[in-house]
Amino acid sequence: MEQGNEGREWGNVKFRARRERGVQTHSEDDAQSRFVTGLVVFLAVAIAYPWYSYWVQSRLLGYELNLAVDGLKAEVAAQDEQMRVARSQQERARRETTARDHVAAVRVMGASEGTAGPVVVVNLGQAGVGESTAQICQQARRFLGRPLHGERLRLQRYRGSQPTTDAGTVYC
């Protein structure tokens, strides 16, 4: 290599800067256009963000409200079920109390021995014959003065000053 350059004078050589391929220099116009593009993107985001934020917040609020409504529905359903159970228990207790009161109001007004078995005059009030059988047998036993186990009693309904009517039969 040294042999090819031996006779040359190196003092007058001018060097030129070489451009690398693919690298471009940017002019003032390119910087201006990038600034304008960045400014437009920034303004577009600044303008669109409030609507996007409102949309996101309304979606989140709707979701939270739906969760709250679902929780409230579950709570109301549980309370409704508790109230229904309590109401049915109260209704059952009221019916039992009413039935006991009706049976407790049953009064045997009189009893006598008959040819076909004992005849009992009874004031049933609101009670039916079937539900007050035990009460009737117990009071008729006291009137007749003897045990009535397994006997058939003919019942007559007491109506005050009017004649009695047939009320059916019961087996003690």
Short mmCIF file of C-alpha atoms in Angstrom, two decimals:
data_model
loop_
_atom_site.label_atom_id
_atom_site.label_comp_id
_atom_site.label_asym_id
_atom_site.label_seq_id
_atom_site.Cartn_x
_atom_site.Cartn_y
_atom_site.Cartn_z
CA MET A 1 0.00 0.00 0.00
CA GLU A 2 2.77 2.36 0.71
CA GLN A 3 4.29 1.79 -2.67
CA GLY A 4 1.30 3.19 -4.57
CA ASN A 5 1.27 6.44 -2.63
CA GLU A 6 5.02 7.11 -2.56
CA GLY A 7 5.17 9.91 -5.03
CA ARG A 8 2.08 11.73 -3.95
CA GLU A 9 1.84 15.02 -2.22
CA TRP A 10 -0.60 14.80 0.67
CA GLY A 11 -0.65 18.43 1.66
CA ASN A 12 -3.11 19.58 -1.05
CA VAL A 13 -5.75 16.85 -0.59
CA LYS A 14 -9.24 18.04 0.15
CA PHE A 15 -11.56 15.74 2.01
CA ARG A 16 -15.20 15.64 1.18
CA ALA A 17 -17.73 14.49 3.76
CA ARG A 18 -19.50 11.42 2.58
CA ARG A 19 -23.13 10.87 3.15
CA GLU A 20 -24.13 7.49 4.42
CA ARG A 21 -26.84 5.89 2.46
CA GLY A 22 -30.31 5.79 4.08
CA VAL A 23 -29.64 8.63 6.48
CA GLN A 24 -31.41 11.78 5.47
CA THR A 25 -30.92 15.17 6.91
CA HIS A 26 -33.96 16.92 8.22
CA SER A 27 -34.72 20.34 7.08
CA GLU A 28 -36.55 23.07 8.94
CA ASP A 29 -39.80 22.11 7.17
CA ASP A 30 -39.63 18.57 8.54
CA ALA A 31 -39.32 19.85 12.12
CA GLN A 32 -42.22 22.22 11.57
CA SER A 33 -44.42 19.44 10.19
CA ARG A 34 -43.56 17.15 13.12
CA PHE A 35 -44.45 19.89 15.56
CA VAL A 36 -47.78 20.50 13.82
CA THR A 37 -48.52 16.75 13.76
CA GLY A 38 -47.71 16.44 17.46
CA LEU A 39 -49.84 19.48 18.24
CA VAL A 40 -52.79 18.07 16.25
CA VAL A 41 -52.52 14.69 18.01
CA PHE A 42 -52.29 16.39 21.41
CA LEU A 43 -55.34 18.57 20.70
CA ALA A 44 -57.30 15.59 19.35
CA VAL A 45 -56.59 13.63 22.53
CA ALA A 46 -57.39 16.67 24.68
CA ILE A 47 -60.71 17.14 22.88
CA ALA A 48 -61.67 13.44 22.82
CA TYR A 49 -60.61 12.62 26.39
CA PRO A 50 -63.60 14.23 28.20
CA TRP A 51 -66.10 12.24 26.15
CA TYR A 52 -64.12 9.05 26.54
CA SER A 53 -63.77 9.68 30.28
CA TYR A 54 -67.51 10.37 30.55
CA TRP A 55 -68.27 7.17 28.64
CA VAL A 56 -65.96 5.11 30.89
CA GLN A 57 -67.33 6.69 34.08
CA SER A 58 -70.93 6.14 33.00
CA ARG A 59 -70.17 2.50 32.16
CA LEU A 60 -68.50 1.99 35.54
CA LEU A 61 -71.36 3.72 37.35
CA GLY A 62 -73.88 1.59 35.46
CA TYR A 63 -71.96 -1.55 36.37
CA GLU A 64 -71.76 -0.54 40.04
CA LEU A 65 -75.46 0.34 40.08
CA ASN A 66 -76.32 -3.04 38.56
CA LEU A 67 -74.24 -4.75 41.25
CA ALA A 68 -75.98 -2.72 43.94
CA VAL A 69 -79.41 -3.48 42.48
CA ASP A 70 -78.60 -7.20 42.30
CA GLY A 71 -77.43 -7.15 45.92
CA LEU A 72 -80.56 -5.27 46.95
CA LYS A 73 -82.76 -7.72 45.05
CA ALA A 74 -81.09 -10.64 46.83
CA GLU A 75 -81.52 -8.92 50.19
CA VAL A 76 -85.18 -8.12 49.51
CA ALA A 77 -85.80 -11.69 48.33
CA ALA A 78 -84.23 -13.06 51.53
CA GLN A 79 -86.29 -10.71 53.69
CA ASP A 80 -89.41 -11.54 51.67
CA GLU A 81 -88.77 -15.24 52.26
CA GLN A 82 -88.26 -14.62 55.99
CA MET A 83 -91.48 -12.60 56.12
CA ARG A 84 -93.35 -15.32 54.21
CA VAL A 85 -92.09 -17.98 56.63
CA ALA A 86 -92.93 -15.80 59.64
CA ARG A 87 -96.38 -15.04 58.19
CA SER A 88 -97.08 -18.73 57.59
CA GLN A 89 -95.96 -19.55 61.14
CA GLN A 90 -98.17 -16.79 62.53
CA GLU A 91 -101.07 -17.97 60.37
CA ARG A 92 -100.57 -21.55 61.55
CA ALA A 93 -100.36 -20.41 65.19
CA ARG A 94 -103.46 -18.24 64.72
CA ARG A 95 -105.39 -21.14 63.19
CA GLU A 96 -104.32 -23.44 66.03
CA THR A 97 -105.30 -20.83 68.61
CA THR A 98 -108.62 -20.23 66.87
CA ALA A 99 -109.31 -23.96 66.69
CA ARG A 100 -108.43 -24.36 70.39
CA ASP A 101 -110.69 -21.42 71.25
CA HIS A 102 -113.53 -22.88 69.19
CA VAL A 103 -113.11 -26.28 70.85
CA ALA A 104 -112.80 -24.70 74.30
CA ALA A 105 -116.12 -22.91 73.68
CA VAL A 106 -117.95 -26.22 73.12
CA ARG A 107 -120.33 -26.94 76.00
CA VAL A 108 -122.42 -30.01 76.67
CA MET A 109 -125.77 -28.65 77.84
CA GLY A 110 -127.18 -32.01 78.83
CA ALA A 111 -126.98 -35.75 78.28
CA SER A 112 -129.40 -38.62 78.75
CA GLU A 113 -129.46 -42.34 78.20
CA GLY A 114 -131.50 -43.43 75.18
CA THR A 115 -132.52 -46.77 73.70
CA ALA A 116 -130.01 -46.39 70.84
CA GLY A 117 -127.27 -45.03 73.12
CA PRO A 118 -126.63 -41.78 74.95
CA VAL A 119 -128.05 -38.56 73.50
CA VAL A 120 -126.03 -35.41 74.16
CA VAL A 121 -127.28 -31.84 73.71
CA VAL A 122 -124.27 -29.72 72.83
CA ASN A 123 -123.64 -26.02 72.14
CA LEU A 124 -120.97 -26.21 69.40
CA GLY A 125 -120.62 -22.48 68.79
CA GLN A 126 -118.16 -22.00 65.88
CA ALA A 127 -116.57 -25.46 66.23
CA GLY A 128 -117.33 -28.49 64.15
CA VAL A 129 -118.24 -31.92 65.46
CA GLY A 130 -115.04 -33.58 64.23
CA GLU A 131 -112.64 -31.18 65.92
CA SER A 132 -114.50 -31.14 69.24
CA THR A 133 -115.07 -34.89 69.71
CA ALA A 134 -112.66 -35.20 72.66
CA GLN A 135 -114.21 -32.19 74.43
CA ILE A 136 -117.75 -33.55 73.91
CA CYS A 137 -116.84 -37.04 75.18
CA GLN A 138 -115.10 -35.64 78.26
CA GLN A 139 -118.03 -33.40 79.23
CA ALA A 140 -120.65 -36.09 78.42
CA ARG A 141 -118.80 -38.53 80.67
CA ARG A 142 -119.20 -36.07 83.55
CA PHE A 143 -122.91 -35.63 82.79
CA LEU A 144 -123.61 -39.35 82.57
CA GLY A 145 -121.27 -40.32 85.40
CA ARG A 146 -119.73 -43.28 83.62
CA PRO A 147 -116.90 -43.96 81.14
CA LEU A 148 -117.90 -43.71 77.48
CA HIS A 149 -114.88 -45.39 75.85
CA GLY A 150 -115.89 -46.96 72.51
CA GLU A 151 -119.52 -45.79 72.73
CA ARG A 152 -121.46 -43.97 70.06
CA LEU A 153 -123.03 -40.66 71.11
CA ARG A 154 -125.90 -39.07 69.21
CA LEU A 155 -125.52 -35.31 69.20
CA GLN A 156 -128.24 -32.69 69.23
CA ARG A 157 -127.33 -29.06 68.51
CA TYR A 158 -128.43 -26.64 71.26
CA ARG A 159 -130.22 -23.54 69.85
CA GLY A 160 -131.35 -21.71 72.95
CA SER A 161 -135.17 -21.50 73.24
CA GLN A 162 -135.69 -23.25 69.88
CA PRO A 163 -135.87 -27.02 69.48
CA THR A 164 -132.60 -28.91 69.06
CA THR A 165 -131.48 -30.23 65.69
CA ASP A 166 -129.50 -33.33 64.82
CA ALA A 167 -125.74 -32.65 64.80
CA GLY A 168 -124.54 -36.17 63.96
CA THR A 169 -122.80 -38.88 65.95
CA VAL A 170 -119.38 -39.32 67.51
CA TYR A 171 -117.49 -42.32 68.82
CA CYS A 172 -115.62 -41.82 72.06
#
